[in-house]
Amino acid sequence: VVNFRCAFLLVYTVACFLALPTQLVVAQTTTDQNISPADSLGDMLARPNPDFNDEIRGNSAFRLGFWNVENLMLPTDDPNKKDDEFAPTGLKGWGWGRYWQKQRMLAKVINALGGWEPIEVLGLCEIENDSVLLDLTRKTPLRKFKYDFIHYESPDGRGIDVALLYRPDKFTPLKHEAIQIKFPFDTAATTRDILYVQGRINNNRHDTLHLFVNHWPSRFGGHLETDPKRTYTAITLKNYVQTILKQNP
């Protein structure tokens, strides 16, 4: 459950949902929940919600989620990215047949996330580029739901980014930006941006959602090597959150 009065969602990846092996998180809002604005997202997700069901939500609820789709890559070699293993001759044996099979499977799960109505907003990570998002939303069964998306190319060395899918009939973005992460202690290192999207639920003009889609630096390399980068990313996010809360106490 996400409180409309808080109107605030932080979409994290492994950092906050390490216990979830699928790294797939879904929450649903309702307009009549007795939730304190001070409640954390974790508190709200942990509290049972009798209104969370798979019936058609209409204007009474709003479902949103996050999913690490794990290397949604084109089977081509981009000379500007470290994606050789996903080239047709790479170690993964990644080709167009497997690519389209993955796209169809992703579409099937996304379709199921919404129950009897398509999920309204979905944060994604490990997306290579706009092309894979266009394929997902225009060339799979998801096309009938007319999803749109927000995506920025990040400087990540592997070429994997974050993105936000949304239904324009249910959610209207007001502004968005890519928050770049530049480590002052390691200027040569690159990582994914944090995607910030401010928007409104179409049937509720009084509440604004502030969405942050995160995919923090990997722990590959060990805690001593990666913790400073993950901590710096967390501090960057915290500063943005605090700025928003000061403007909208």
Coordinates of C-alpha atoms in Angstrom, one line a residue:
V1 CA 0.0 0.0 0.0
V2 CA 1.3 3.4 -0.8
N3 CA -0.2 6.4 0.9
F4 CA -1.7 9.1 -1.4
R5 CA -1.1 11.7 1.2
C6 CA 2.6 10.9 1.3
A7 CA 2.4 10.5 -2.5
F8 CA 6.0 9.3 -2.4
L9 CA 7.5 6.1 -3.7
L10 CA 11.2 5.1 -3.6
V11 CA 11.7 2.2 -6.0
Y12 CA 14.9 0.4 -4.9
T13 CA 16.6 -2.7 -6.3
V14 CA 18.7 -5.2 -4.4
A15 CA 19.7 -2.7 -1.8
C16 CA 16.3 -2.8 -0.2
F17 CA 14.8 -6.0 -1.5
L18 CA 17.7 -8.4 -1.1
A19 CA 15.3 -11.0 0.4
L20 CA 13.2 -11.2 -2.8
P21 CA 15.0 -13.6 -5.2
T22 CA 12.9 -12.4 -8.2
Q23 CA 13.6 -8.7 -7.4
L24 CA 10.0 -8.0 -8.4
V25 CA 8.0 -5.8 -6.1
V26 CA 4.4 -4.7 -6.5
A27 CA 2.4 -2.2 -4.4
Q28 CA -1.2 -1.0 -4.7
T29 CA -2.7 2.3 -3.6
T30 CA -6.2 2.9 -2.4
T31 CA -7.8 6.2 -1.5
D32 CA -9.3 5.2 1.8
Q33 CA -6.4 3.8 3.8
N34 CA -5.8 5.0 7.4
I35 CA -2.1 5.4 7.0
S36 CA 0.1 8.0 8.7
P37 CA 2.2 10.1 6.4
A38 CA 5.1 9.2 8.6
D39 CA 4.8 5.5 7.7
S40 CA 7.7 4.2 5.7
L41 CA 7.2 2.3 2.4
G42 CA 8.4 -0.8 4.2
D43 CA 5.8 -0.4 6.9
M44 CA 3.1 0.0 4.3
L45 CA 4.2 -3.0 2.2
A46 CA 4.3 -5.1 5.3
R47 CA 0.8 -4.2 6.5
P48 CA -1.9 -6.5 5.0
N49 CA -4.2 -4.7 2.6
P50 CA -7.7 -6.3 2.1
D51 CA -8.2 -4.2 -1.0
F52 CA -5.1 -5.7 -2.8
N53 CA -6.8 -8.1 -5.2
D54 CA -6.7 -8.8 -8.9
E55 CA -10.1 -7.4 -9.8
I56 CA -10.5 -4.4 -12.2
R57 CA -9.3 -1.4 -10.2
G58 CA -10.9 1.4 -12.3
N59 CA -10.6 4.7 -10.4
S60 CA -10.5 3.1 -6.9
A61 CA -6.9 2.0 -6.8
F62 CA -3.5 2.3 -8.5
R63 CA -1.0 -0.5 -8.8
L64 CA 2.7 0.1 -9.4
G65 CA 5.8 -2.1 -9.2
F66 CA 9.5 -2.6 -9.9
W67 CA 11.3 -5.4 -11.7
N68 CA 14.9 -6.2 -12.5
V69 CA 14.5 -7.9 -15.9
E70 CA 18.2 -9.0 -16.0
N71 CA 20.0 -8.1 -19.1
L72 CA 17.4 -7.1 -21.6
M73 CA 19.9 -6.7 -24.4
L74 CA 19.8 -6.6 -28.2
P75 CA 21.8 -9.5 -29.8
T76 CA 24.2 -7.0 -31.4
D77 CA 27.6 -5.7 -30.5
D78 CA 27.7 -2.0 -29.5
P79 CA 31.4 -0.9 -29.8
N80 CA 30.7 1.7 -27.1
K81 CA 29.5 -0.8 -24.5
K82 CA 30.9 -3.8 -22.7
D83 CA 28.2 -6.1 -24.2
D84 CA 30.4 -8.6 -26.2
E85 CA 28.9 -11.6 -24.3
F86 CA 25.5 -10.7 -25.7
A87 CA 26.7 -10.5 -29.3
P88 CA 25.7 -13.4 -31.6
T89 CA 29.2 -14.8 -31.3
G90 CA 29.4 -14.0 -27.6
L91 CA 29.7 -16.4 -24.6
K92 CA 25.9 -16.2 -23.8
G93 CA 24.9 -17.6 -27.2
W94 CA 22.5 -14.7 -27.4
G95 CA 20.5 -14.5 -30.6
W96 CA 17.3 -13.1 -32.0
G97 CA 15.3 -16.2 -31.2
R98 CA 16.3 -16.1 -27.5
Y99 CA 15.8 -12.3 -27.4
W100 CA 12.2 -12.5 -28.7
Q101 CA 11.5 -15.4 -26.4
K102 CA 12.6 -13.3 -23.4
Q103 CA 10.5 -10.4 -24.6
R104 CA 7.4 -12.5 -24.8
M105 CA 8.0 -14.0 -21.4
L106 CA 8.5 -10.5 -19.9
A107 CA 5.3 -9.4 -21.5
K108 CA 3.5 -12.4 -20.0
V109 CA 4.7 -11.6 -16.5
I110 CA 4.0 -7.8 -16.8
N111 CA 0.5 -8.7 -18.0
A112 CA -0.1 -10.9 -15.0
L113 CA 1.2 -8.3 -12.5
G114 CA -1.9 -6.2 -13.0
G115 CA -4.5 -8.9 -12.5
W116 CA -7.6 -8.2 -14.5
E117 CA -6.4 -4.7 -15.4
P118 CA -2.9 -3.8 -16.7
I119 CA -0.5 -2.6 -14.0
E120 CA -0.4 1.3 -14.1
V121 CA 3.3 2.0 -13.5
L122 CA 6.3 -0.3 -13.6
G123 CA 10.0 0.6 -12.9
L124 CA 12.5 -1.5 -14.8
C125 CA 16.2 -2.0 -14.5
E126 CA 18.9 -3.7 -16.7
I127 CA 17.4 -2.2 -19.9
E128 CA 19.9 -1.6 -22.7
N129 CA 18.2 1.1 -24.7
D130 CA 15.0 2.6 -26.2
S131 CA 14.9 -0.1 -28.8
V132 CA 14.3 -3.0 -26.4
L133 CA 11.6 -0.9 -24.7
L134 CA 9.9 -0.2 -28.1
D135 CA 10.1 -4.0 -28.8
L136 CA 8.5 -4.8 -25.4
T137 CA 5.7 -2.3 -25.6
R138 CA 5.0 -2.3 -29.4
K139 CA 5.8 -5.8 -30.6
T140 CA 4.6 -8.1 -27.9
P141 CA 1.0 -8.6 -26.5
L142 CA 1.6 -5.6 -24.3
R143 CA 1.0 -3.4 -27.3
K144 CA -2.8 -3.5 -26.7
F145 CA -2.3 -1.7 -23.4
K146 CA -0.6 1.3 -25.1
Y147 CA 2.2 1.6 -22.6
D148 CA 4.6 4.5 -22.9
F149 CA 8.0 4.7 -21.2
I150 CA 10.7 7.1 -19.9
H151 CA 14.3 6.2 -20.4
Y152 CA 17.7 8.0 -20.5
E153 CA 20.9 6.5 -21.8
S154 CA 23.3 6.3 -18.8
P155 CA 27.1 6.1 -18.8
D156 CA 27.1 2.6 -17.3
G157 CA 30.0 0.6 -18.8
R158 CA 27.8 -2.4 -19.6
G159 CA 25.2 -0.2 -21.2
I160 CA 22.3 -1.2 -18.8
D161 CA 19.9 1.5 -17.7
V162 CA 16.7 2.0 -15.7
A163 CA 13.3 3.0 -17.2
L164 CA 9.7 3.6 -16.2
L165 CA 6.7 2.0 -18.0
Y166 CA 3.4 3.7 -17.5
R167 CA -0.2 3.8 -18.8
P168 CA -0.9 7.3 -20.2
D169 CA -4.6 6.8 -19.4
K170 CA -3.8 6.4 -15.7
F171 CA -0.6 8.3 -15.1
T172 CA 0.6 11.7 -16.4
P173 CA 4.3 12.5 -16.1
L174 CA 4.9 16.2 -15.2
K175 CA 8.6 16.2 -15.4
H176 CA 11.5 13.7 -15.3
E177 CA 15.3 13.7 -15.3
A178 CA 18.3 11.4 -15.1
I179 CA 20.2 11.9 -11.9
Q180 CA 23.8 11.2 -12.7
I181 CA 26.1 9.5 -10.2
K182 CA 29.7 10.8 -10.4
F183 CA 32.0 9.5 -7.7
P184 CA 34.5 12.2 -6.6
F185 CA 36.8 9.5 -5.2
D186 CA 36.8 7.5 -8.4
T187 CA 36.2 9.7 -11.4
A188 CA 36.9 7.0 -13.9
A189 CA 34.1 4.8 -12.6
T190 CA 30.6 4.9 -14.2
T191 CA 27.3 3.5 -13.1
R192 CA 23.6 3.8 -13.8
D193 CA 21.6 7.0 -13.4
I194 CA 18.7 7.3 -11.0
L195 CA 15.6 8.0 -12.9
Y196 CA 13.3 10.6 -11.3
V197 CA 9.8 11.0 -12.5
Q198 CA 7.2 13.4 -11.0
G199 CA 3.7 12.7 -12.1
R200 CA 0.0 12.6 -11.2
I201 CA -2.6 9.9 -11.1
N202 CA -5.2 10.9 -13.7
N203 CA -8.2 10.5 -11.5
N204 CA -6.7 12.2 -8.5
R205 CA -5.4 15.7 -9.4
H206 CA -4.5 16.6 -5.8
D207 CA -1.7 14.2 -5.2
T208 CA 1.7 14.0 -6.9
L209 CA 3.9 11.0 -7.0
H210 CA 7.7 11.3 -6.9
L211 CA 9.2 8.1 -8.3
F212 CA 12.9 7.2 -8.2
V213 CA 13.9 4.1 -10.2
N214 CA 17.2 2.9 -8.8
H215 CA 19.8 0.3 -9.7
W216 CA 22.7 0.9 -7.4
P217 CA 26.3 -0.2 -8.2
S218 CA 26.8 -3.9 -8.0
R219 CA 28.5 -5.6 -5.0
F220 CA 30.7 -7.5 -7.5
G221 CA 34.2 -6.9 -6.3
G222 CA 33.5 -7.2 -2.5
H223 CA 32.1 -4.9 0.2
L224 CA 35.3 -2.9 0.7
E225 CA 35.4 -2.1 -3.0
T226 CA 31.7 -1.4 -3.6
D227 CA 30.3 0.0 -0.4
P228 CA 31.7 3.6 -0.9
K229 CA 30.0 3.8 -4.3
R230 CA 26.7 2.4 -3.0
T231 CA 26.8 4.7 0.0
Y232 CA 27.5 7.7 -2.2
T233 CA 24.5 6.7 -4.4
A234 CA 22.3 6.5 -1.4
I235 CA 23.4 9.9 -0.2
T236 CA 22.7 11.4 -3.6
L237 CA 19.2 9.9 -3.5
K238 CA 18.6 11.1 0.1
N239 CA 19.6 14.7 -0.9
Y240 CA 17.0 14.7 -3.7
V241 CA 14.3 13.3 -1.4
Q242 CA 15.0 15.9 1.3
T243 CA 14.8 18.7 -1.3
I244 CA 11.4 17.5 -2.3
L245 CA 10.2 17.1 1.3
K246 CA 11.3 20.7 2.1
Q247 CA 9.3 22.0 -0.9
N248 CA 6.3 19.9 0.0
P249 CA 6.3 19.4 3.8

